[in-house]
PDB file of C-alpha atoms in Angstrom:
ATOM      1  CA  GLY A  10      19.296 -85.419 111.401  1.00 84.00           C
ATOM      2  CA  ILE A  11      16.061 -83.953 111.138  1.00 89.00           C
ATOM      3  CA  GLN A  12      13.671 -87.421 110.806  1.00 93.00           C
ATOM      4  CA  VAL A  13      10.634 -87.873 108.481  1.00 96.00           C
ATOM      5  CA  GLU A  14       8.100 -89.833 109.869  1.00 97.00           C
ATOM      6  CA  GLN A  15       4.930 -90.706 107.016  1.00 97.00           C
ATOM      7  CA  SER A  16       1.643 -91.931 107.608  1.00 98.00           C
ATOM      8  CA  PRO A  17       0.053 -94.217 106.575  1.00 98.00           C
ATOM      9  CA  PRO A  18       2.294 -96.174 105.632  1.00 96.00           C
ATOM     10  CA  ASP A  19      -0.008 -97.960 102.963  1.00 96.00           C
ATOM     11  CA  LEU A  20      -3.417 -96.725 102.094  1.00 97.00           C
ATOM     12  CA  ILE A  21      -6.224 -98.429  99.865  1.00 97.00           C
ATOM     13  CA  LEU A  22      -9.354 -96.340  98.609  1.00 96.00           C
ATOM     14  CA  GLN A  23     -12.234 -97.122  96.590  1.00 97.00           C
ATOM     15  CA  GLU A  24     -12.719 -94.425  93.370  1.00 97.00           C
ATOM     16  CA  GLY A  25     -14.386 -91.036  94.526  1.00 97.00           C
ATOM     17  CA  ALA A  26     -12.994 -91.755  98.682  1.00 97.00           C
ATOM     18  CA  ASN A  27     -10.622 -88.795 100.157  1.00 97.00           C
ATOM     19  CA  SER A  28      -7.786 -89.281 102.172  1.00 97.00           C
ATOM     20  CA  THR A  29      -5.295 -87.185 103.946  1.00 98.00           C
ATOM     21  CA  LEU A  30      -1.728 -88.428 104.429  1.00 98.00           C
ATOM     22  CA  ARG A  31       0.379 -87.103 107.149  1.00 98.00           C
ATOM     23  CA  CYS A  32       3.542 -85.478 107.702  1.00 98.00           C
ATOM     24  CA  ASN A  33       5.720 -85.041 110.891  1.00 98.00           C
ATOM     25  CA  PHE A  34       9.264 -83.502 110.827  1.00 95.00           C
ATOM     26  CA  SER A  35      11.969 -83.298 113.626  1.00 94.00           C
ATOM     27  CA  ASP A  36      13.058 -79.741 113.418  1.00 90.00           C
ATOM     28  CA  SER A  37      12.358 -76.850 112.003  1.00 88.00           C
ATOM     29  CA  VAL A  38      12.092 -76.549 108.483  1.00 87.00           C
ATOM     30  CA  ASN A  39      12.852 -73.966 105.539  1.00 83.00           C
ATOM     31  CA  ASN A  40      11.581 -75.869 102.718  1.00 88.00           C
ATOM     32  CA  LEU A  41       8.598 -78.778 102.488  1.00 92.00           C
ATOM     33  CA  GLN A  42       7.980 -80.390  99.411  1.00 93.00           C
ATOM     34  CA  TRP A  43       5.056 -83.004  98.660  1.00 96.00           C
ATOM     35  CA  PHE A  44       6.121 -85.265  95.501  1.00 95.00           C
ATOM     36  CA  HIS A  45       4.101 -88.485  93.850  1.00 96.00           C
ATOM     37  CA  GLN A  46       5.629 -90.997  92.634  1.00 93.00           C
ATOM     38  CA  ASN A  47       3.830 -92.522  89.913  1.00 90.00           C
ATOM     39  CA  PRO A  48       3.982 -96.598  88.957  1.00 86.00           C
ATOM     40  CA  TRP A  49       6.143 -95.875  86.072  1.00 86.00           C
ATOM     41  CA  GLY A  50       8.922 -94.526  88.550  1.00 87.00           C
ATOM     42  CA  GLN A  51       8.555 -90.537  87.886  1.00 87.00           C
ATOM     43  CA  LEU A  52       8.858 -88.206  90.766  1.00 89.00           C
ATOM     44  CA  ILE A  53       6.526 -85.002  90.850  1.00 91.00           C
ATOM     45  CA  ASN A  54       6.359 -82.153  91.900  1.00 90.00           C
ATOM     46  CA  LEU A  55       3.398 -81.729  93.848  1.00 95.00           C
ATOM     47  CA  PHE A  56       3.241 -79.144  96.734  1.00 95.00           C
ATOM     48  CA  TYR A  57       6.412 -76.550  97.958  1.00 92.00           C
ATOM     49  CA  ILE A  58       4.782 -75.835 101.291  1.00 94.00           C
ATOM     50  CA  PRO A  59       6.880 -74.984 104.299  1.00 91.00           C
ATOM     51  CA  SER A  60       3.828 -73.486 105.823  1.00 93.00           C
ATOM     52  CA  GLY A  61       0.214 -72.427 105.709  1.00 96.00           C
ATOM     53  CA  THR A  62      -2.193 -73.982 103.067  1.00 98.00           C
ATOM     54  CA  LYS A  63      -2.281 -74.070  98.989  1.00 97.00           C
ATOM     55  CA  GLN A  64      -4.738 -75.921  96.437  1.00 97.00           C
ATOM     56  CA  ASN A  65      -4.104 -77.576  93.016  1.00 96.00           C
ATOM     57  CA  GLY A  66      -7.526 -79.339  91.943  1.00 97.00           C
ATOM     58  CA  ARG A  67      -8.067 -81.854  93.811  1.00 97.00           C
ATOM     59  CA  LEU A  68      -5.046 -82.085  95.713  1.00 98.00           C
ATOM     60  CA  SER A  69      -4.492 -79.371  98.707  1.00 98.00           C
ATOM     61  CA  ALA A  70      -1.736 -79.358 101.677  1.00 98.00           C
ATOM     62  CA  THR A  71      -1.694 -77.582 104.803  1.00 98.00           C
ATOM     63  CA  THR A  72       1.395 -77.078 106.855  1.00 97.00           C
ATOM     64  CA  VAL A  73       1.555 -76.026 110.527  1.00 97.00           C
ATOM     65  CA  ALA A  74       5.287 -75.830 110.540  1.00 92.00           C
ATOM     66  CA  THR A  75       4.979 -74.393 114.684  1.00 93.00           C
ATOM     67  CA  GLU A  76       3.579 -78.052 115.344  1.00 96.00           C
ATOM     68  CA  ARG A  77       6.453 -79.961 112.666  1.00 96.00           C
ATOM     69  CA  TYR A  78       3.233 -81.547 110.681  1.00 97.00           C
ATOM     70  CA  SER A  79       1.998 -81.208 107.095  1.00 98.00           C
ATOM     71  CA  LEU A  80      -1.363 -82.572 105.532  1.00 98.00           C
ATOM     72  CA  LEU A  81      -2.170 -83.495 102.301  1.00 98.00           C
ATOM     73  CA  TYR A  82      -5.164 -84.132 101.614  1.00 98.00           C
ATOM     74  CA  ILE A  83      -6.261 -86.341  98.036  1.00 97.00           C
ATOM     75  CA  SER A  84     -10.528 -85.624  97.462  1.00 97.00           C
ATOM     76  CA  SER A  85     -12.267 -87.382  94.994  1.00 97.00           C
ATOM     77  CA  SER A  86      -9.684 -90.058  94.359  1.00 97.00           C
ATOM     78  CA  GLN A  87      -9.460 -91.422  91.061  1.00 97.00           C
ATOM     79  CA  THR A  88      -6.844 -94.135  89.734  1.00 96.00           C
ATOM     80  CA  THR A  89      -4.034 -92.120  88.463  1.00 95.00           C
ATOM     81  CA  ASP A  90      -3.481 -91.337  92.119  1.00 96.00           C
ATOM     82  CA  SER A  91      -2.043 -94.296  92.881  1.00 96.00           C
ATOM     83  CA  GLY A  92       1.417 -94.558  93.751  1.00 95.00           C
ATOM     84  CA  VAL A  93       3.978 -93.375  96.278  1.00 95.00           C
ATOM     85  CA  TYR A  94       3.154 -89.784  97.923  1.00 97.00           C
ATOM     86  CA  PHE A  95       6.672 -88.568  99.059  1.00 96.00           C
ATOM     87  CA  CYS A  96       7.151 -85.790 101.924  1.00 96.00           C
ATOM     88  CA  ALA A  97      10.666 -83.922 102.000  1.00 94.00           C
ATOM     89  CA  VAL A  98      12.098 -81.671 103.658  1.00 93.00           C
ATOM     90  CA  ASP A  99      15.389 -79.634 103.822  1.00 87.00           C
ATOM     91  CA  SER A 100      18.022 -80.297 106.573  1.00 68.00           C
ATOM     92  CA  GLY A 101      18.531 -76.372 107.538  1.00 67.00           C
ATOM     93  CA  GLY A 102      20.906 -74.149 106.415  1.00 64.00           C
ATOM     94  CA  SER A 103      21.876 -73.192 102.530  1.00 59.00           C
ATOM     95  CA  ASN A 104      22.567 -76.294 100.926  1.00 61.00           C
ATOM     96  CA  TYR A 105      18.470 -77.199 100.173  1.00 72.00           C
ATOM     97  CA  LYS A 106      19.109 -81.110 100.964  1.00 83.00           C
ATOM     98  CA  LEU A 107      16.110 -82.738 101.049  1.00 89.00           C
ATOM     99  CA  THR A 108      15.365 -85.119 103.867  1.00 92.00           C
ATOM    100  CA  PHE A 109      12.496 -87.784 102.623  1.00 94.00           C
ATOM    101  CA  GLY A 110      10.062 -89.622 104.379  1.00 95.00           C
ATOM    102  CA  LYS A 111       9.497 -93.864 103.433  1.00 93.00           C
ATOM    103  CA  GLY A 112       6.570 -92.368 101.697  1.00 95.00           C
ATOM    104  CA  THR A 113       2.664 -93.602 101.873  1.00 96.00           C
ATOM    105  CA  LEU A 114       1.840 -95.666  99.282  1.00 96.00           C
ATOM    106  CA  LEU A 115      -1.530 -95.096  97.569  1.00 97.00           C
ATOM    107  CA  THR A 116      -3.969 -97.855  95.957  1.00 97.00           C
ATOM    108  CA  VAL A 117      -7.108 -96.856  94.036  1.00 97.00           C
ATOM    109  CA  ASN A 118      -9.229 -99.080  92.823  1.00 97.00           C
ATOM    110  CA  PRO A 119     -11.903 -98.380  90.221  1.00 95.00           C
TER     111      PRO A 119
ATOM    112  CA  ASN B  11      10.276 -75.261  79.322  1.00 49.00           C
ATOM    113  CA  ALA B  12      12.555 -78.247  79.116  1.00 68.00           C
ATOM    114  CA  GLY B  13      12.858 -79.460  83.069  1.00 90.00           C
ATOM    115  CA  VAL B  14      15.657 -82.012  84.672  1.00 94.00           C
ATOM    116  CA  MET B  15      17.042 -84.085  81.861  1.00 95.00           C
ATOM    117  CA  GLN B  16      18.443 -87.462  82.397  1.00 96.00           C
ATOM    118  CA  ASN B  17      19.895 -90.103  80.600  1.00 96.00           C
ATOM    119  CA  PRO B  18      20.109 -92.705  80.157  1.00 97.00           C
ATOM    120  CA  ARG B  19      16.378 -93.755  81.751  1.00 95.00           C
ATOM    121  CA  HIS B  20      17.333 -97.123  82.265  1.00 96.00           C
ATOM    122  CA  LEU B  21      21.102 -98.796  81.834  1.00 97.00           C
ATOM    123  CA  VAL B  22      22.068-102.308  82.428  1.00 98.00           C
ATOM    124  CA  ARG B  23      25.580-103.136  83.245  1.00 98.00           C
ATOM    125  CA  ARG B  24      27.785-106.552  84.151  1.00 98.00           C
ATOM    126  CA  ARG B  25      29.663-106.552  87.560  1.00 98.00           C
ATOM    127  CA  GLY B  26      32.876-104.969  87.629  1.00 98.00           C
ATOM    128  CA  GLN B  27      31.859-102.585  84.994  1.00 98.00           C
ATOM    129  CA  GLU B  28      31.338 -98.479  85.133  1.00 98.00           C
ATOM    130  CA  ALA B  29      28.134 -96.468  84.826  1.00 98.00           C
ATOM    131  CA  ARG B  30      27.961 -92.595  84.025  1.00 98.00           C
ATOM    132  CA  LEU B  31      24.508 -91.256  84.485  1.00 98.00           C
ATOM    133  CA  ARG B  32      23.792 -87.664  82.905  1.00 98.00           C
ATOM    134  CA  CYS B  33      22.105 -84.920  84.056  1.00 97.00           C
ATOM    135  CA  SER B  34      21.351 -80.867  82.589  1.00 96.00           C
ATOM    136  CA  PRO B  35      19.770 -79.001  84.971  1.00 95.00           C
ATOM    137  CA  MET B  36      16.761 -76.695  84.092  1.00 93.00           C
ATOM    138  CA  LYS B  37      16.854 -73.762  83.144  1.00 90.00           C
ATOM    139  CA  GLY B  38      18.718 -70.946  84.790  1.00 87.00           C
ATOM    140  CA  HIS B  39      19.565 -73.699  87.515  1.00 89.00           C
ATOM    141  CA  SER B  40      22.556 -73.801  88.968  1.00 88.00           C
ATOM    142  CA  HIS B  41      22.558 -76.171  91.895  1.00 91.00           C
ATOM    143  CA  VAL B  42      22.382 -80.040  90.883  1.00 95.00           C
ATOM    144  CA  TYR B  43      21.743 -82.476  93.512  1.00 95.00           C
ATOM    145  CA  TRP B  44      21.890 -86.379  93.199  1.00 97.00           C
ATOM    146  CA  TYR B  45      19.768 -88.653  94.704  1.00 97.00           C
ATOM    147  CA  ARG B  46      19.502 -92.334  95.530  1.00 97.00           C
ATOM    148  CA  GLN B  47      16.385 -94.563  95.417  1.00 95.00           C
ATOM    149  CA  LEU B  48      17.313 -98.792  96.745  1.00 90.00           C
ATOM    150  CA  PRO B  49      14.445-100.971  95.937  1.00 82.00           C
ATOM    151  CA  GLU B  50      11.093-100.326  98.319  1.00 75.00           C
ATOM    152  CA  GLU B  51      12.975 -96.818 100.201  1.00 77.00           C
ATOM    153  CA  GLY B  52      12.243 -93.313  99.766  1.00 80.00           C
ATOM    154  CA  LEU B  53      15.117 -91.287  98.382  1.00 92.00           C
ATOM    155  CA  LYS B  54      18.321 -90.398  99.736  1.00 94.00           C
ATOM    156  CA  PHE B  55      21.217 -87.710  99.109  1.00 93.00           C
ATOM    157  CA  MET B  56      24.260 -88.354  97.384  1.00 96.00           C
ATOM    158  CA  VAL B  57      25.686 -84.741  96.394  1.00 96.00           C
ATOM    159  CA  TYR B  58      25.183 -81.688  96.365  1.00 94.00           C
ATOM    160  CA  LEU B  59      26.935 -79.650  93.098  1.00 95.00           C
ATOM    161  CA  GLN B  60      27.271 -76.248  91.903  1.00 93.00           C
ATOM    162  CA  LYS B  61      29.717 -75.661  88.548  1.00 90.00           C
ATOM    163  CA  GLU B  62      32.747 -76.939  89.234  1.00 90.00           C
ATOM    164  CA  ASN B  63      32.695 -77.398  92.781  1.00 94.00           C
ATOM    165  CA  ILE B  64      30.716 -80.181  95.140  1.00 95.00           C
ATOM    166  CA  ILE B  65      29.261 -78.112  97.919  1.00 92.00           C
ATOM    167  CA  ASP B  66      28.109 -81.651 100.098  1.00 91.00           C
ATOM    168  CA  GLU B  67      29.170 -84.935  98.864  1.00 94.00           C
ATOM    169  CA  SER B  68      28.264 -85.721 102.675  1.00 91.00           C
ATOM    170  CA  GLY B  69      25.646 -88.922 101.434  1.00 93.00           C
ATOM    171  CA  MET B  70      28.674 -90.330  98.821  1.00 95.00           C
ATOM    172  CA  PRO B  71      29.616 -94.007  99.232  1.00 94.00           C
ATOM    173  CA  LYS B  72      33.518 -93.344  99.857  1.00 91.00           C
ATOM    174  CA  GLU B  73      34.992 -95.717  97.077  1.00 95.00           C
ATOM    175  CA  ARG B  74      33.626 -96.232  93.459  1.00 98.00           C
ATOM    176  CA  PHE B  75      31.028 -93.474  93.429  1.00 98.00           C
ATOM    177  CA  SER B  76      32.107 -89.752  92.254  1.00 97.00           C
ATOM    178  CA  ALA B  77      30.041 -87.026  90.716  1.00 97.00           C
ATOM    179  CA  GLU B  78      31.165 -83.794  88.106  1.00 96.00           C
ATOM    180  CA  PHE B  79      29.612 -80.643  87.386  1.00 96.00           C
ATOM    181  CA  PRO B  80      31.583 -79.027  84.572  1.00 93.00           C
ATOM    182  CA  LYS B  81      31.731 -75.382  83.816  1.00 90.00           C
ATOM    183  CA  GLU B  82      30.175 -76.975  80.189  1.00 90.00           C
ATOM    184  CA  GLY B  83      28.166 -79.132  79.994  1.00 93.00           C
ATOM    185  CA  PRO B  84      25.990 -81.718  82.329  1.00 96.00           C
ATOM    186  CA  SER B  85      26.379 -83.119  85.262  1.00 97.00           C
ATOM    187  CA  ILE B  86      27.586 -86.661  85.808  1.00 98.00           C
ATOM    188  CA  LEU B  87      27.735 -89.063  88.169  1.00 98.00           C
ATOM    189  CA  ARG B  88      29.974 -92.085  87.663  1.00 98.00           C
ATOM    190  CA  ILE B  89      30.158 -95.624  89.459  1.00 98.00           C
ATOM    191  CA  GLN B  90      33.033 -97.546  88.394  1.00 98.00           C
ATOM    192  CA  GLN B  91      33.186-101.443  89.012  1.00 98.00           C
ATOM    193  CA  VAL B  92      29.326-101.768  89.628  1.00 98.00           C
ATOM    194  CA  VAL B  93      28.223-104.785  91.695  1.00 97.00           C
ATOM    195  CA  ARG B  94      24.488-105.971  92.462  1.00 95.00           C
ATOM    196  CA  GLY B  95      23.933-103.732  95.239  1.00 94.00           C
ATOM    197  CA  ASP B  96      23.847-100.412  93.155  1.00 96.00           C
ATOM    198  CA  SER B  97      21.153-101.052  91.640  1.00 96.00           C
ATOM    199  CA  ALA B  98      18.849 -98.298  91.954  1.00 96.00           C
ATOM    200  CA  ALA B  99      17.355 -95.727  91.005  1.00 96.00           C
ATOM    201  CA  TYR B 100      19.239 -92.455  90.374  1.00 98.00           C
ATOM    202  CA  PHE B 101      17.537 -89.015  90.175  1.00 97.00           C
ATOM    203  CA  CYS B 102      19.073 -85.465  90.013  1.00 96.00           C
ATOM    204  CA  ALA B 103      17.135 -82.764  90.969  1.00 94.00           C
ATOM    205  CA  SER B 104      18.073 -79.125  90.027  1.00 93.00           C
ATOM    206  CA  HIS B 105      17.500 -75.376  92.250  1.00 87.00           C
ATOM    207  CA  ARG B 106      17.811 -72.289  91.444  1.00 84.00           C
ATOM    208  CA  GLY B 107      19.637 -71.158  94.700  1.00 76.00           C
ATOM    209  CA  LEU B 108      17.533 -68.906  96.288  1.00 74.00           C
ATOM    210  CA  ALA B 109      15.544 -69.240  99.315  1.00 68.00           C
ATOM    211  CA  GLY B 110      11.929 -70.258  99.108  1.00 66.00           C
ATOM    212  CA  ASN B 111      12.700 -72.045  95.757  1.00 75.00           C
ATOM    213  CA  THR B 112      11.202 -75.859  94.491  1.00 82.00           C
ATOM    214  CA  ILE B 113      13.846 -77.950  93.911  1.00 86.00           C
ATOM    215  CA  TYR B 114      13.188 -80.409  91.203  1.00 90.00           C
ATOM    216  CA  PHE B 115      13.408 -83.667  90.268  1.00 92.00           C
ATOM    217  CA  GLY B 116      14.392 -85.475  86.943  1.00 93.00           C
ATOM    218  CA  GLU B 117      12.319 -88.798  85.439  1.00 92.00           C
ATOM    219  CA  GLY B 118      15.644 -90.506  87.144  1.00 95.00           C
ATOM    220  CA  SER B 119      17.944 -93.140  85.740  1.00 97.00           C
ATOM    221  CA  TRP B 120      17.472 -97.168  86.631  1.00 96.00           C
ATOM    222  CA  LEU B 121      20.655 -98.601  86.644  1.00 97.00           C
ATOM    223  CA  THR B 122      20.558-102.512  86.802  1.00 97.00           C
ATOM    224  CA  VAL B 123      23.737-104.021  87.648  1.00 97.00           C
ATOM    225  CA  VAL B 124      23.339-107.872  86.843  1.00 97.00           C
TER     226      VAL B 124
END
């Protein structure tokens, strides 16, 4: 099946810093989503981005489908950005089944 | 505009008991998915259902686990004779069923087996 690799596995930032999280995937995809799992365990949709670039406030994402990677940018980080960021892709076909990466654990210190 | 609703949020069961987790998809969504997150791991697909049909159960353990999505009411994930290794967060997700649409996740149900 499709492989999803995220880097870095862990990241520690000071409040106000910027960061880039990367997601590599091993095959073409129809769906790519970024999620934030907060310290309470809730899984929050950030972006649906199988290709192109999107921005939402301090967060933006870019997927280069031909090169099989996606980047999540966090600018001016805040302590509330802490948590695990997951990239998930579908495995093709029509069932929209997502394969998740292992995530990047982000800690933003005040 | 309610999202994907899961209950209970937290469930404690003794070994050997049954656990039932419920999921109501977003309004207008006819596709439901269950995922499991074991401690320190990402989410793993378990099962994909449409109303009254199991479409893909390739991620379901062969024994003790079952899922349904009846014509009326929520989707149910049922775990019989729970063991400690079943302790995990179980997430439900729903999708409208059209290409190019986001899959939305519920807040999860945390099962603890003691």
